[in-house]
Coordinates of N, CA, C and O in Angstrom, one line a residue:
X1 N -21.1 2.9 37.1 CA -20.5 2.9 35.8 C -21.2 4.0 34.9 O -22.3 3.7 34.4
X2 N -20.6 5.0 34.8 CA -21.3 6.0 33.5 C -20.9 5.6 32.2 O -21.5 6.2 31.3
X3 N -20.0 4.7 31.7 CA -19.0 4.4 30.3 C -18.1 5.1 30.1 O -17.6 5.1 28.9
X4 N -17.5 6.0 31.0 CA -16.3 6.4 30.5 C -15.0 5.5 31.0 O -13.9 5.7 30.5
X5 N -15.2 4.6 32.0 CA -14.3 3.8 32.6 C -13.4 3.3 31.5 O -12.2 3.0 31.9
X6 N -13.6 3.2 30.6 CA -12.4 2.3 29.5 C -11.8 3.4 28.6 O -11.3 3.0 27.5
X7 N -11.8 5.1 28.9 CA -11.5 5.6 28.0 C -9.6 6.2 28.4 O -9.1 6.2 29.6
X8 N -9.0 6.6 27.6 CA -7.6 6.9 28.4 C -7.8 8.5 28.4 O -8.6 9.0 27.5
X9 N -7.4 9.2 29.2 CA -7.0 10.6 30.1 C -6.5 11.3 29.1 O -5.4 11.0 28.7
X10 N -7.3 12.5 28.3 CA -7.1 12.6 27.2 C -6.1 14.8 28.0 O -5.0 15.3 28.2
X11 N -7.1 15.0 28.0 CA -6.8 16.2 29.5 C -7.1 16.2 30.8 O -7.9 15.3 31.0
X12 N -7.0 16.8 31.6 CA -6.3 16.7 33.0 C -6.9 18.6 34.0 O -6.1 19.6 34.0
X13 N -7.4 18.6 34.2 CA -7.3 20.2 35.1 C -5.9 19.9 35.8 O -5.3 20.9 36.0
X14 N -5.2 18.7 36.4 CA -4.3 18.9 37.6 C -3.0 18.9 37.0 O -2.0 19.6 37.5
X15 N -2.8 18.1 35.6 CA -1.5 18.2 35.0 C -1.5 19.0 33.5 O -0.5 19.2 32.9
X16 N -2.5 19.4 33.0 CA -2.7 19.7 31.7 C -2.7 18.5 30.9 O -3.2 17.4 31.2
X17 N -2.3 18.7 29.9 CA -2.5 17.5 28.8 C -1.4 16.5 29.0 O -0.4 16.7 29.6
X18 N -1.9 15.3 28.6 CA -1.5 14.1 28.8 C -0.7 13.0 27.7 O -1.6 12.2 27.3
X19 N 0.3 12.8 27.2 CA 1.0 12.5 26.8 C 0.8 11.1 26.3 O 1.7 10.7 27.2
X20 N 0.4 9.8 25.7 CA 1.3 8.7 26.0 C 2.7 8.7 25.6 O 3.1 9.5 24.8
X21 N 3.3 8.1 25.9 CA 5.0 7.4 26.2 C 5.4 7.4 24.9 O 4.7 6.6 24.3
X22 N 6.3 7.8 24.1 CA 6.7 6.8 22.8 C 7.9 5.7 23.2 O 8.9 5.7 24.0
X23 N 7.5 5.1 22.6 CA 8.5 3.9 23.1 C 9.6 4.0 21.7 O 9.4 4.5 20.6
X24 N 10.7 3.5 22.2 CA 11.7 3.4 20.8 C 11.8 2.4 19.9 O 12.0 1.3 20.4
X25 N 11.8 2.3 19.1 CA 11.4 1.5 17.4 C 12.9 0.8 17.4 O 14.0 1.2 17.4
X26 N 12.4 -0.2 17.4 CA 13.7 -1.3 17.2 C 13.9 -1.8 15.7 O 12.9 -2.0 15.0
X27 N 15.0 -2.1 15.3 CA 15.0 -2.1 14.1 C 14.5 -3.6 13.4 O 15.1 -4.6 13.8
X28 N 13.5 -3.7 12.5 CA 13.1 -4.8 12.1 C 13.7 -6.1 12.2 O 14.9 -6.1 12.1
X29 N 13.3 -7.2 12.4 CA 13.9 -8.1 11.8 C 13.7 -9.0 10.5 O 12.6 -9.5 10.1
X30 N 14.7 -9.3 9.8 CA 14.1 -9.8 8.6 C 15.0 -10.9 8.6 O 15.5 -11.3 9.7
X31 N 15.4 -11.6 7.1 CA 16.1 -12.3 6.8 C 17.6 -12.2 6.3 O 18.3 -13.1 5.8
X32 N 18.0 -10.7 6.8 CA 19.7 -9.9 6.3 C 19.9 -9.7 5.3 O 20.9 -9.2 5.0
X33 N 19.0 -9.9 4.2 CA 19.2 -9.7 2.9 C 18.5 -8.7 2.2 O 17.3 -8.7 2.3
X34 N 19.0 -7.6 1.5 CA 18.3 -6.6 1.0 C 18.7 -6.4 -0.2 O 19.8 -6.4 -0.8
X35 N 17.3 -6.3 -0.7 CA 17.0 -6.2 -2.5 C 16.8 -4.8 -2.7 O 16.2 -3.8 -2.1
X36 N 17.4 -5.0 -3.6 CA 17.4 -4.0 -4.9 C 16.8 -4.4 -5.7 O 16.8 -5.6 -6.1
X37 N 15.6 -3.2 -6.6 CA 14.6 -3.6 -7.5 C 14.8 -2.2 -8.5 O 15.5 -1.3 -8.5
X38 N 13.8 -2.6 -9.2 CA 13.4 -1.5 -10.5 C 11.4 -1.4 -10.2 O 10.7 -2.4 -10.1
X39 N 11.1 -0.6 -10.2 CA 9.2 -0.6 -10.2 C 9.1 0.6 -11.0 O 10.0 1.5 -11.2
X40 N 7.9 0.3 -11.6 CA 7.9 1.5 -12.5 C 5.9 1.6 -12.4 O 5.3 2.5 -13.0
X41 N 5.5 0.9 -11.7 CA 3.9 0.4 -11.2 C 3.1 1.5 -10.2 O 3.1 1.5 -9.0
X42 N 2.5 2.2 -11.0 CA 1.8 3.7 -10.4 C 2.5 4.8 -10.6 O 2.4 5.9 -9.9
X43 N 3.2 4.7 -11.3 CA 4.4 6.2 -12.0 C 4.3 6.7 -13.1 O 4.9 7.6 -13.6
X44 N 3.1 5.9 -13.6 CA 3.1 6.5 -15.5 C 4.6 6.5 -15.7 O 5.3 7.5 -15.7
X45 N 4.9 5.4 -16.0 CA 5.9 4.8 -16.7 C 7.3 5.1 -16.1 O 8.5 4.7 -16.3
X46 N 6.9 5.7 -15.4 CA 8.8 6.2 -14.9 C 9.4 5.4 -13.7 O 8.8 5.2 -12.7
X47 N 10.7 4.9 -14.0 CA 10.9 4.0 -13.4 C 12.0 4.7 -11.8 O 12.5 5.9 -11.8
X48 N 12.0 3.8 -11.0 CA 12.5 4.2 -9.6 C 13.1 3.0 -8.9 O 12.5 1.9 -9.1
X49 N 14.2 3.1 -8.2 CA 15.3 1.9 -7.9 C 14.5 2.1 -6.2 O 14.2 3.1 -5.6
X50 N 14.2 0.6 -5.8 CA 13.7 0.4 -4.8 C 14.6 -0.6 -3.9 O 15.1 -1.7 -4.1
X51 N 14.4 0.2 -2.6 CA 16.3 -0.8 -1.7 C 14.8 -1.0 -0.6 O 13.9 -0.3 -0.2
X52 N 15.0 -2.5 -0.3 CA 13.9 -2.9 0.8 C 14.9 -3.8 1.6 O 16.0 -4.2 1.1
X53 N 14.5 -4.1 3.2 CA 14.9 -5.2 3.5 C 16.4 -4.8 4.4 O 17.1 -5.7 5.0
X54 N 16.7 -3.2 4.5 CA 17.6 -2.8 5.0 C 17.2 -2.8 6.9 O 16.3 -2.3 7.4
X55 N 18.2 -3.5 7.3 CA 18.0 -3.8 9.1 C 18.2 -2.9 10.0 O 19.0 -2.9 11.0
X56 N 17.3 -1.7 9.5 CA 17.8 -0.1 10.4 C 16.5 0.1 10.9 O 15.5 -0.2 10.2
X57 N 16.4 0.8 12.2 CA 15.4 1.8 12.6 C 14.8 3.1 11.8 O 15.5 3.1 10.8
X58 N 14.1 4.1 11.8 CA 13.5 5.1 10.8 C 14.6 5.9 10.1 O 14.9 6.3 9.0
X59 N 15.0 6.0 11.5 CA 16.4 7.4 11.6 C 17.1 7.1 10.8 O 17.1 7.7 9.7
X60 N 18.3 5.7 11.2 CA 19.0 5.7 10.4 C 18.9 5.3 8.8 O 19.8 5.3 8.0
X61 N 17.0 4.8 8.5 CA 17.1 4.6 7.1 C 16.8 6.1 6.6 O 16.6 6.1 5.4
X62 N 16.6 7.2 6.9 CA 16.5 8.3 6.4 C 17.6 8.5 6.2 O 18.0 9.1 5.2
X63 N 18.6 8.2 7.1 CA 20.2 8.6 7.0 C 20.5 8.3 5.6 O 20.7 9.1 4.7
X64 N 20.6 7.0 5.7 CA 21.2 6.3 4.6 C 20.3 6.1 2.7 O 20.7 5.7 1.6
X65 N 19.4 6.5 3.1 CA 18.7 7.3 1.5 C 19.4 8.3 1.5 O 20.2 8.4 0.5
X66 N 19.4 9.5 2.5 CA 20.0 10.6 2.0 C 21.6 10.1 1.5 O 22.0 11.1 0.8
X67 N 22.6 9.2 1.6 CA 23.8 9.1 1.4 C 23.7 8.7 -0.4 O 24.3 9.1 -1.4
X68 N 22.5 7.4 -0.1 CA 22.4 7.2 -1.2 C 22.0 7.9 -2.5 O 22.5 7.7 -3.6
X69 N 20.8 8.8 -2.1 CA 20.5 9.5 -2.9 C 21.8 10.6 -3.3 O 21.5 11.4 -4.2
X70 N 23.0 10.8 -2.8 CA 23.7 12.1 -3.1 C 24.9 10.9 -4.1 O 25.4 11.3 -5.1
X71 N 25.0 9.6 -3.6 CA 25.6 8.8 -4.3 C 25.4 8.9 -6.0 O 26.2 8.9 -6.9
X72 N 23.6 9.0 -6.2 CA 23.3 9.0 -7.4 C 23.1 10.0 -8.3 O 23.1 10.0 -9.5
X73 N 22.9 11.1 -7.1 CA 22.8 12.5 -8.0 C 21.6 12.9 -7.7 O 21.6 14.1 -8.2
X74 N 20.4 12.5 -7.2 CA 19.2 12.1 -7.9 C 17.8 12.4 -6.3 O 18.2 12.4 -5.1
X75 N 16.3 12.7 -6.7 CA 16.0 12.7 -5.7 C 15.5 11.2 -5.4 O 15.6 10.2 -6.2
X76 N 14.8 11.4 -3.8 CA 14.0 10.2 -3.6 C 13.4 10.1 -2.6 O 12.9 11.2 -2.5
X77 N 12.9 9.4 -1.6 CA 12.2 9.1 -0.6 C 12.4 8.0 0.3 O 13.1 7.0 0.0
X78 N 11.8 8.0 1.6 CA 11.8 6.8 2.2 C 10.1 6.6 2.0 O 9.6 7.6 1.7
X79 N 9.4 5.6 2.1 CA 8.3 5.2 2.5 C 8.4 3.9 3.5 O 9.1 3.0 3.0
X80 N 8.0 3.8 4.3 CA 7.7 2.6 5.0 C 9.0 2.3 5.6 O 9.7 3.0 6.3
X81 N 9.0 0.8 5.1 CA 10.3 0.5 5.9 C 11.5 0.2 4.0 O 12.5 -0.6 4.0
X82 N 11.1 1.1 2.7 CA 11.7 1.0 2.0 C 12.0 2.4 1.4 O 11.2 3.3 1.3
X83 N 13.4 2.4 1.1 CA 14.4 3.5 0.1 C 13.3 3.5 -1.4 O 12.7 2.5 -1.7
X84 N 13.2 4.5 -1.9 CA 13.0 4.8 -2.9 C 13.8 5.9 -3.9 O 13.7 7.1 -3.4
X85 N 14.7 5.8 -5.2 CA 15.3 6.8 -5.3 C 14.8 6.6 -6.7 O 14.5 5.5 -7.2
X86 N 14.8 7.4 -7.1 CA 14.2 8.5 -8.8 C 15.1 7.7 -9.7 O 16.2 7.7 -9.1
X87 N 15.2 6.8 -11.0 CA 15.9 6.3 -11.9 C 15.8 5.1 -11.7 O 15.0 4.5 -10.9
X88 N 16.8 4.5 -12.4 CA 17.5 3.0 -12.6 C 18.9 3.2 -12.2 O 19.8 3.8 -12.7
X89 N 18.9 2.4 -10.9 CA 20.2 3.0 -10.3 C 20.2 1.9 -10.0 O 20.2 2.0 -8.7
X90 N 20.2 0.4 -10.2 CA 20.6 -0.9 -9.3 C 21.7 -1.4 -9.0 O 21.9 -2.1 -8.0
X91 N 22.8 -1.0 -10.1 CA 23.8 -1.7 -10.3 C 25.0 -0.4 -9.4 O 25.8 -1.0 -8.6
X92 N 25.2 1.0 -9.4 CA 25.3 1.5 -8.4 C 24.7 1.2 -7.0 O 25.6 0.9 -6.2
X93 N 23.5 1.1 -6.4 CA 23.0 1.0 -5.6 C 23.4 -0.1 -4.6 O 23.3 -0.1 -3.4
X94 N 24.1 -1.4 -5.8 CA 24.0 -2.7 -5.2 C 25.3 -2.5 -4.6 O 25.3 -2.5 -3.4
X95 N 26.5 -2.2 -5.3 CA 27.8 -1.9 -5.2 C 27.6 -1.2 -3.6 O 28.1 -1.7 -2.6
X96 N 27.0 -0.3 -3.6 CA 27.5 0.8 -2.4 C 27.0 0.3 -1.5 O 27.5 0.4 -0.4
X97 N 26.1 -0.4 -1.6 CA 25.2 -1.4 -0.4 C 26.2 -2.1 -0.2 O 26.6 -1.6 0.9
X98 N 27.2 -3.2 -0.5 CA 27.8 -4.1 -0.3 C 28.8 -3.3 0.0 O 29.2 -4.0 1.0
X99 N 29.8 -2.3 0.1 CA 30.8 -2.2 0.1 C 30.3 -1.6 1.8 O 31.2 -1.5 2.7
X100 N 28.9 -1.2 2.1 CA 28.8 -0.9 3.4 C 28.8 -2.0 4.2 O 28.9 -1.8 5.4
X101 N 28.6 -3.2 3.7 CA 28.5 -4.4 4.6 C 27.0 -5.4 4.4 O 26.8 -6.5 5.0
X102 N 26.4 -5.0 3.7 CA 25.5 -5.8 3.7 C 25.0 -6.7 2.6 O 24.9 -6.3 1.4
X103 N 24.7 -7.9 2.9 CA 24.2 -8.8 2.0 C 23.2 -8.3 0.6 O 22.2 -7.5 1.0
X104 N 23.3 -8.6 -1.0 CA 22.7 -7.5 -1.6 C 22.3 -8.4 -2.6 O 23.2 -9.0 -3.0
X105 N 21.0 -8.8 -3.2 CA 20.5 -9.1 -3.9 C 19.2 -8.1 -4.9 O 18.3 -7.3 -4.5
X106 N 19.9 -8.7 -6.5 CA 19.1 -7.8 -7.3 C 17.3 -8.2 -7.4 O 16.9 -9.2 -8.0
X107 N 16.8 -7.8 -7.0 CA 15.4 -8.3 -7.5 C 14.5 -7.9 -8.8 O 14.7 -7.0 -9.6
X108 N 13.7 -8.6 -8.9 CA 12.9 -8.1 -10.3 C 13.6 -8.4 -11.7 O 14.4 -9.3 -11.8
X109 N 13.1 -7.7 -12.7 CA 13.7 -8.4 -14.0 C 14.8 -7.2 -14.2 O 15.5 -7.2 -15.2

């Protein structure tokens, strides 16, 4: 035993570099219900409509910000596994969410 026994095959002389696998991302499971919020908490005051809780894999929530965001006019982002778009946009937001099919609750005040 020199200690390298527990380490993974980082390069190779016989195959070159060595890859692990990505495996495919299954889309979350939650409770089916996706909120709509307002945060305005680390923005120096500016507020941002926050869509969490949506039952998609990466891809298609980048899809679907981008639809949303052209919905509103407006920029935004994904982080994590939540939508972030630039404004106060809930009450659009909630509408288009629902008319796509999914269960929609407002959150926050």
């Amino acid at each position: 035993m020199n200690g390298f026994d527990d380490l993974d095959i980082v390069f190779s002389t016989d195959k070159g570099r060595i890859k692990p696998e990505k495996k495919p991302q299954a889309a979350p499971k939650g409770d089916g219900i996706v909120r709509v919020g307002r945060e305005t908490k680390g923005r120096k005051g500016k507020g941002m409509t926050v869509v969490a809780g949506v039952p998609l894999h990466p891809e298609g929530l980048k899809d679907l910000a981008k639809t949303l965001k052209q919905k509103c006019g407006t920029g935004g982002t994904v982080k994590g596994r939540t939508i972030e778009i630039q404004g106060d946009f809930r009450d659009l937001l909630a509408a288009e969410l629902q008319s796509m099919g999914y269960t929609v609750k407002k959150s926050g005040g």
